Amino acid sequence: SYGYDTLYKFKNEIFRESSCTFHGRDIFTKVVTEFEGRKKFLLPFDRPKVMGYMEYKVKDRYIFFKVLNVDRFGNIVTNIRSEKFKFPIGSKFMFNGKEVKYLRCYSDVNEGEPLIYEGSTGFIEIGVNLGSAKKYFGLKDDKGKLYWRDKS
């Protein structure tokens, strides 16, 4: 009827290692790889090199970082690697005079509220649920400073 002679369902473990923000991409990449003949259509490539950005710095309760990108939604992508950001979920920070919490994903805040989260590219991002973090925080240049207030 639809040209398929077999249907499949996902194993639960495929969902465990997906990002909170782009889980569809992470899950379906694995599925497509399985269906397309065990990497038949994938070409190997060298590990990408991250070039030309300063390392973030931590001093006392401050984290000084560089803005790598502001995406089309207004999310602020920092140069802070997710695996290096060792703060508990719910930790409170100040950024450009406004409080923002470190949370898992957008659904953890109400519409129009900010959050800090692990982005799908492996960097810490600052966003606003259904809004622009660039506008909300009045971002003007490519340098930022987070002040860690404490866990809520």
JSON list of C-alpha atoms in Angstrom, two decimals:
[
{"chain": "A", "resi": 1, "resn": "SER", "atom": "CA", "xyz": [0.00, 0.00, 0.00]},
{"chain": "A", "resi": 2, "resn": "TYR", "atom": "CA", "xyz": [2.70, 2.55, 0.94]},
{"chain": "A", "resi": 3, "resn": "GLY", "atom": "CA", "xyz": [5.62, 0.70, -0.61]},
{"chain": "A", "resi": 4, "resn": "TYR", "atom": "CA", "xyz": [6.93, -0.68, 2.70]},
{"chain": "A", "resi": 5, "resn": "ASP", "atom": "CA", "xyz": [6.84, -4.32, 3.56]},
{"chain": "A", "resi": 6, "resn": "THR", "atom": "CA", "xyz": [8.15, -4.04, 7.15]},
{"chain": "A", "resi": 7, "resn": "LEU", "atom": "CA", "xyz": [7.43, -1.64, 10.01]},
{"chain": "A", "resi": 8, "resn": "TYR", "atom": "CA", "xyz": [9.83, -0.99, 12.88]},
{"chain": "A", "resi": 9, "resn": "LYS", "atom": "CA", "xyz": [9.56, 0.65, 16.26]},
{"chain": "A", "resi": 10, "resn": "PHE", "atom": "CA", "xyz": [12.32, 2.41, 18.19]},
{"chain": "A", "resi": 11, "resn": "LYS", "atom": "CA", "xyz": [14.16, 0.78, 21.05]},
{"chain": "A", "resi": 12, "resn": "ASN", "atom": "CA", "xyz": [13.95, 2.90, 24.20]},
{"chain": "A", "resi": 13, "resn": "GLU", "atom": "CA", "xyz": [17.74, 3.33, 24.47]},
{"chain": "A", "resi": 14, "resn": "ILE", "atom": "CA", "xyz": [17.76, 5.45, 21.29]},
{"chain": "A", "resi": 15, "resn": "PHE", "atom": "CA", "xyz": [16.15, 8.27, 23.31]},
{"chain": "A", "resi": 16, "resn": "ARG", "atom": "CA", "xyz": [18.68, 8.28, 26.17]},
{"chain": "A", "resi": 17, "resn": "GLU", "atom": "CA", "xyz": [21.55, 10.12, 24.48]},
{"chain": "A", "resi": 18, "resn": "SER", "atom": "CA", "xyz": [19.61, 12.80, 22.65]},
{"chain": "A", "resi": 19, "resn": "SER", "atom": "CA", "xyz": [19.89, 16.51, 23.35]},
{"chain": "A", "resi": 20, "resn": "CYS", "atom": "CA", "xyz": [17.05, 18.29, 25.05]},
{"chain": "A", "resi": 21, "resn": "THR", "atom": "CA", "xyz": [16.69, 20.91, 22.32]},
{"chain": "A", "resi": 22, "resn": "PHE", "atom": "CA", "xyz": [17.11, 18.93, 19.07]},
{"chain": "A", "resi": 23, "resn": "HIS", "atom": "CA", "xyz": [16.21, 15.40, 20.08]},
{"chain": "A", "resi": 24, "resn": "GLY", "atom": "CA", "xyz": [14.46, 14.73, 16.75]},
{"chain": "A", "resi": 25, "resn": "ARG", "atom": "CA", "xyz": [17.71, 15.29, 14.87]},
{"chain": "A", "resi": 26, "resn": "ASP", "atom": "CA", "xyz": [19.69, 13.13, 17.28]},
{"chain": "A", "resi": 27, "resn": "ILE", "atom": "CA", "xyz": [17.20, 10.26, 17.23]},
{"chain": "A", "resi": 28, "resn": "PHE", "atom": "CA", "xyz": [16.45, 10.19, 13.51]},
{"chain": "A", "resi": 29, "resn": "THR", "atom": "CA", "xyz": [20.14, 10.40, 12.57]},
{"chain": "A", "resi": 30, "resn": "LYS", "atom": "CA", "xyz": [20.65, 7.11, 14.41]},
{"chain": "A", "resi": 31, "resn": "VAL", "atom": "CA", "xyz": [17.55, 5.57, 12.83]},
{"chain": "A", "resi": 32, "resn": "VAL", "atom": "CA", "xyz": [18.49, 6.60, 9.28]},
{"chain": "A", "resi": 33, "resn": "THR", "atom": "CA", "xyz": [22.00, 5.23, 9.77]},
{"chain": "A", "resi": 34, "resn": "GLU", "atom": "CA", "xyz": [20.54, 1.87, 10.79]},
{"chain": "A", "resi": 35, "resn": "PHE", "atom": "CA", "xyz": [18.12, 1.74, 7.84]},
{"chain": "A", "resi": 36, "resn": "GLU", "atom": "CA", "xyz": [20.58, 2.84, 5.17]},
{"chain": "A", "resi": 37, "resn": "GLY", "atom": "CA", "xyz": [22.72, -0.25, 5.14]},
{"chain": "A", "resi": 38, "resn": "ARG", "atom": "CA", "xyz": [25.00, 0.27, 8.10]},
{"chain": "A", "resi": 39, "resn": "LYS", "atom": "CA", "xyz": [26.66, 3.58, 7.20]},
{"chain": "A", "resi": 40, "resn": "LYS", "atom": "CA", "xyz": [26.40, 2.94, 3.47]},
{"chain": "A", "resi": 41, "resn": "PHE", "atom": "CA", "xyz": [25.70, 6.62, 2.71]},
{"chain": "A", "resi": 42, "resn": "LEU", "atom": "CA", "xyz": [27.95, 8.20, 5.33]},
{"chain": "A", "resi": 43, "resn": "LEU", "atom": "CA", "xyz": [31.48, 9.36, 4.62]},
{"chain": "A", "resi": 44, "resn": "PRO", "atom": "CA", "xyz": [34.13, 9.57, 7.36]},
{"chain": "A", "resi": 45, "resn": "PHE", "atom": "CA", "xyz": [35.50, 12.97, 8.29]},
{"chain": "A", "resi": 46, "resn": "ASP", "atom": "CA", "xyz": [38.12, 14.27, 10.65]},
{"chain": "A", "resi": 47, "resn": "ARG", "atom": "CA", "xyz": [37.01, 15.66, 13.97]},
{"chain": "A", "resi": 48, "resn": "PRO", "atom": "CA", "xyz": [36.14, 19.34, 13.42]},
{"chain": "A", "resi": 49, "resn": "LYS", "atom": "CA", "xyz": [38.54, 21.85, 14.91]},
{"chain": "A", "resi": 50, "resn": "VAL", "atom": "CA", "xyz": [37.22, 24.75, 16.95]},
{"chain": "A", "resi": 51, "resn": "MET", "atom": "CA", "xyz": [39.32, 27.73, 16.03]},
{"chain": "A", "resi": 52, "resn": "GLY", "atom": "CA", "xyz": [39.68, 31.36, 16.94]},
{"chain": "A", "resi": 53, "resn": "TYR", "atom": "CA", "xyz": [37.68, 31.77, 20.10]},
{"chain": "A", "resi": 54, "resn": "MET", "atom": "CA", "xyz": [38.93, 32.69, 23.53]},
{"chain": "A", "resi": 55, "resn": "GLU", "atom": "CA", "xyz": [38.57, 30.31, 26.41]},
{"chain": "A", "resi": 56, "resn": "TYR", "atom": "CA", "xyz": [36.07, 31.35, 29.00]},
{"chain": "A", "resi": 57, "resn": "LYS", "atom": "CA", "xyz": [37.44, 32.31, 32.41]},
{"chain": "A", "resi": 58, "resn": "VAL", "atom": "CA", "xyz": [36.15, 31.74, 35.91]},
{"chain": "A", "resi": 59, "resn": "LYS", "atom": "CA", "xyz": [37.06, 34.17, 38.67]},
{"chain": "A", "resi": 60, "resn": "ASP", "atom": "CA", "xyz": [35.37, 34.03, 42.07]},
{"chain": "A", "resi": 61, "resn": "ARG", "atom": "CA", "xyz": [31.65, 33.77, 41.21]},
{"chain": "A", "resi": 62, "resn": "TYR", "atom": "CA", "xyz": [32.01, 35.24, 37.70]},
{"chain": "A", "resi": 63, "resn": "ILE", "atom": "CA", "xyz": [32.23, 33.40, 34.40]},
{"chain": "A", "resi": 64, "resn": "PHE", "atom": "CA", "xyz": [33.60, 35.56, 31.56]},
{"chain": "A", "resi": 65, "resn": "PHE", "atom": "CA", "xyz": [32.72, 34.19, 28.14]},
{"chain": "A", "resi": 66, "resn": "LYS", "atom": "CA", "xyz": [32.59, 35.02, 24.45]},
{"chain": "A", "resi": 67, "resn": "VAL", "atom": "CA", "xyz": [29.43, 34.88, 22.36]},
{"chain": "A", "resi": 68, "resn": "LEU", "atom": "CA", "xyz": [30.09, 32.49, 19.48]},
{"chain": "A", "resi": 69, "resn": "ASN", "atom": "CA", "xyz": [26.77, 33.06, 17.76]},
{"chain": "A", "resi": 70, "resn": "VAL", "atom": "CA", "xyz": [23.28, 34.46, 18.13]},
{"chain": "A", "resi": 71, "resn": "ASP", "atom": "CA", "xyz": [20.97, 32.23, 16.14]},
{"chain": "A", "resi": 72, "resn": "ARG", "atom": "CA", "xyz": [17.91, 33.34, 14.17]},
{"chain": "A", "resi": 73, "resn": "PHE", "atom": "CA", "xyz": [15.71, 32.84, 17.26]},
{"chain": "A", "resi": 74, "resn": "GLY", "atom": "CA", "xyz": [17.89, 35.13, 19.39]},
{"chain": "A", "resi": 75, "resn": "ASN", "atom": "CA", "xyz": [19.50, 32.34, 21.44]},
{"chain": "A", "resi": 76, "resn": "ILE", "atom": "CA", "xyz": [22.98, 33.25, 22.68]},
{"chain": "A", "resi": 77, "resn": "VAL", "atom": "CA", "xyz": [25.55, 30.51, 22.06]},
{"chain": "A", "resi": 78, "resn": "THR", "atom": "CA", "xyz": [28.51, 30.89, 24.42]},
{"chain": "A", "resi": 79, "resn": "ASN", "atom": "CA", "xyz": [32.00, 29.41, 24.21]},
{"chain": "A", "resi": 80, "resn": "ILE", "atom": "CA", "xyz": [31.45, 27.51, 27.48]},
{"chain": "A", "resi": 81, "resn": "ARG", "atom": "CA", "xyz": [31.62, 23.78, 26.77]},
{"chain": "A", "resi": 82, "resn": "SER", "atom": "CA", "xyz": [28.67, 21.91, 28.28]},
{"chain": "A", "resi": 83, "resn": "GLU", "atom": "CA", "xyz": [30.85, 19.22, 29.86]},
{"chain": "A", "resi": 84, "resn": "LYS", "atom": "CA", "xyz": [32.84, 21.91, 31.72]},
{"chain": "A", "resi": 85, "resn": "PHE", "atom": "CA", "xyz": [29.75, 23.65, 33.16]},
{"chain": "A", "resi": 86, "resn": "LYS", "atom": "CA", "xyz": [29.51, 21.89, 36.53]},
{"chain": "A", "resi": 87, "resn": "PHE", "atom": "CA", "xyz": [26.63, 23.76, 38.14]},
{"chain": "A", "resi": 88, "resn": "PRO", "atom": "CA", "xyz": [23.56, 22.03, 39.57]},
{"chain": "A", "resi": 89, "resn": "ILE", "atom": "CA", "xyz": [20.28, 22.27, 37.67]},
{"chain": "A", "resi": 90, "resn": "GLY", "atom": "CA", "xyz": [18.35, 25.17, 39.18]},
{"chain": "A", "resi": 91, "resn": "SER", "atom": "CA", "xyz": [21.45, 27.29, 39.85]},
{"chain": "A", "resi": 92, "resn": "LYS", "atom": "CA", "xyz": [20.75, 31.02, 39.67]},
{"chain": "A", "resi": 93, "resn": "PHE", "atom": "CA", "xyz": [22.88, 33.46, 37.71]},
{"chain": "A", "resi": 94, "resn": "MET", "atom": "CA", "xyz": [22.79, 37.14, 36.87]},
{"chain": "A", "resi": 95, "resn": "PHE", "atom": "CA", "xyz": [23.36, 38.18, 33.27]},
{"chain": "A", "resi": 96, "resn": "ASN", "atom": "CA", "xyz": [23.15, 41.81, 32.13]},
{"chain": "A", "resi": 97, "resn": "GLY", "atom": "CA", "xyz": [21.30, 42.74, 35.32]},
{"chain": "A", "resi": 98, "resn": "LYS", "atom": "CA", "xyz": [18.63, 40.01, 35.08]},
{"chain": "A", "resi": 99, "resn": "GLU", "atom": "CA", "xyz": [18.30, 36.70, 36.89]},
{"chain": "A", "resi": 100, "resn": "VAL", "atom": "CA", "xyz": [18.44, 33.51, 34.84]},
{"chain": "A", "resi": 101, "resn": "LYS", "atom": "CA", "xyz": [18.44, 29.85, 35.95]},
{"chain": "A", "resi": 102, "resn": "TYR", "atom": "CA", "xyz": [20.42, 26.91, 34.61]},
{"chain": "A", "resi": 103, "resn": "LEU", "atom": "CA", "xyz": [17.76, 24.39, 33.52]},
{"chain": "A", "resi": 104, "resn": "ARG", "atom": "CA", "xyz": [17.34, 21.40, 31.19]},
{"chain": "A", "resi": 105, "resn": "CYS", "atom": "CA", "xyz": [15.09, 22.77, 28.45]},
{"chain": "A", "resi": 106, "resn": "TYR", "atom": "CA", "xyz": [12.60, 25.44, 27.42]},
{"chain": "A", "resi": 107, "resn": "SER", "atom": "CA", "xyz": [9.62, 23.65, 28.91]},
{"chain": "A", "resi": 108, "resn": "ASP", "atom": "CA", "xyz": [11.17, 24.21, 32.36]},
{"chain": "A", "resi": 109, "resn": "VAL", "atom": "CA", "xyz": [10.20, 27.92, 32.17]},
{"chain": "A", "resi": 110, "resn": "ASN", "atom": "CA", "xyz": [7.06, 29.83, 31.22]},
{"chain": "A", "resi": 111, "resn": "GLU", "atom": "CA", "xyz": [6.68, 31.69, 27.94]},
{"chain": "A", "resi": 112, "resn": "GLY", "atom": "CA", "xyz": [8.88, 34.79, 27.91]},
{"chain": "A", "resi": 113, "resn": "GLU", "atom": "CA", "xyz": [11.16, 33.57, 30.72]},
{"chain": "A", "resi": 114, "resn": "PRO", "atom": "CA", "xyz": [14.94, 33.11, 30.29]},
{"chain": "A", "resi": 115, "resn": "LEU", "atom": "CA", "xyz": [17.07, 30.07, 30.94]},
{"chain": "A", "resi": 116, "resn": "ILE", "atom": "CA", "xyz": [20.63, 28.78, 30.58]},
{"chain": "A", "resi": 117, "resn": "TYR", "atom": "CA", "xyz": [20.82, 25.31, 29.04]},
{"chain": "A", "resi": 118, "resn": "GLU", "atom": "CA", "xyz": [23.07, 22.85, 27.26]},
{"chain": "A", "resi": 119, "resn": "GLY", "atom": "CA", "xyz": [22.69, 23.50, 23.54]},
{"chain": "A", "resi": 120, "resn": "SER", "atom": "CA", "xyz": [22.73, 20.79, 20.89]},
{"chain": "A", "resi": 121, "resn": "THR", "atom": "CA", "xyz": [26.18, 21.90, 19.66]},
{"chain": "A", "resi": 122, "resn": "GLY", "atom": "CA", "xyz": [27.87, 21.10, 22.98]},
{"chain": "A", "resi": 123, "resn": "PHE", "atom": "CA", "xyz": [28.03, 24.68, 24.25]},
{"chain": "A", "resi": 124, "resn": "ILE", "atom": "CA", "xyz": [26.08, 26.45, 26.98]},
{"chain": "A", "resi": 125, "resn": "GLU", "atom": "CA", "xyz": [23.35, 28.68, 25.57]},
{"chain": "A", "resi": 126, "resn": "ILE", "atom": "CA", "xyz": [21.16, 31.42, 26.98]},
{"chain": "A", "resi": 127, "resn": "GLY", "atom": "CA", "xyz": [17.62, 31.53, 25.65]},
{"chain": "A", "resi": 128, "resn": "VAL", "atom": "CA", "xyz": [14.10, 32.78, 26.28]},
{"chain": "A", "resi": 129, "resn": "ASN", "atom": "CA", "xyz": [11.09, 30.49, 25.91]},
{"chain": "A", "resi": 130, "resn": "LEU", "atom": "CA", "xyz": [9.30, 31.68, 22.73]},
{"chain": "A", "resi": 131, "resn": "GLY", "atom": "CA", "xyz": [11.40, 34.84, 22.70]},
{"chain": "A", "resi": 132, "resn": "SER", "atom": "CA", "xyz": [14.81, 36.32, 21.95]},
{"chain": "A", "resi": 133, "resn": "ALA", "atom": "CA", "xyz": [17.54, 36.25, 24.60]},
{"chain": "A", "resi": 134, "resn": "LYS", "atom": "CA", "xyz": [19.44, 38.86, 22.58]},
{"chain": "A", "resi": 135, "resn": "LYS", "atom": "CA", "xyz": [16.55, 41.31, 23.00]},
{"chain": "A", "resi": 136, "resn": "TYR", "atom": "CA", "xyz": [15.61, 40.24, 26.55]},
{"chain": "A", "resi": 137, "resn": "PHE", "atom": "CA", "xyz": [19.15, 40.78, 27.87]},
{"chain": "A", "resi": 138, "resn": "GLY", "atom": "CA", "xyz": [20.02, 43.70, 25.57]},
{"chain": "A", "resi": 139, "resn": "LEU", "atom": "CA", "xyz": [23.08, 41.95, 24.15]},
{"chain": "A", "resi": 140, "resn": "LYS", "atom": "CA", "xyz": [25.33, 44.52, 22.47]},
{"chain": "A", "resi": 141, "resn": "ASP", "atom": "CA", "xyz": [28.68, 42.80, 21.82]},
{"chain": "A", "resi": 142, "resn": "ASP", "atom": "CA", "xyz": [30.37, 39.43, 21.77]},
{"chain": "A", "resi": 143, "resn": "LYS", "atom": "CA", "xyz": [31.52, 39.31, 25.40]},
{"chain": "A", "resi": 144, "resn": "GLY", "atom": "CA", "xyz": [29.47, 38.26, 28.39]},
{"chain": "A", "resi": 145, "resn": "LYS", "atom": "CA", "xyz": [29.68, 37.78, 32.12]},
{"chain": "A", "resi": 146, "resn": "LEU", "atom": "CA", "xyz": [27.58, 35.46, 34.28]},
{"chain": "A", "resi": 147, "resn": "TYR", "atom": "CA", "xyz": [27.50, 35.91, 38.04]},
{"chain": "A", "resi": 148, "resn": "TRP", "atom": "CA", "xyz": [26.66, 32.73, 39.97]},
{"chain": "A", "resi": 149, "resn": "ARG", "atom": "CA", "xyz": [24.20, 33.57, 42.74]},
{"chain": "A", "resi": 150, "resn": "ASP", "atom": "CA", "xyz": [23.64, 30.06, 44.09]},
{"chain": "A", "resi": 151, "resn": "LYS", "atom": "CA", "xyz": [21.34, 27.10, 43.76]},
{"chain": "A", "resi": 152, "resn": "SER", "atom": "CA", "xyz": [17.67, 27.95, 44.31]}
]
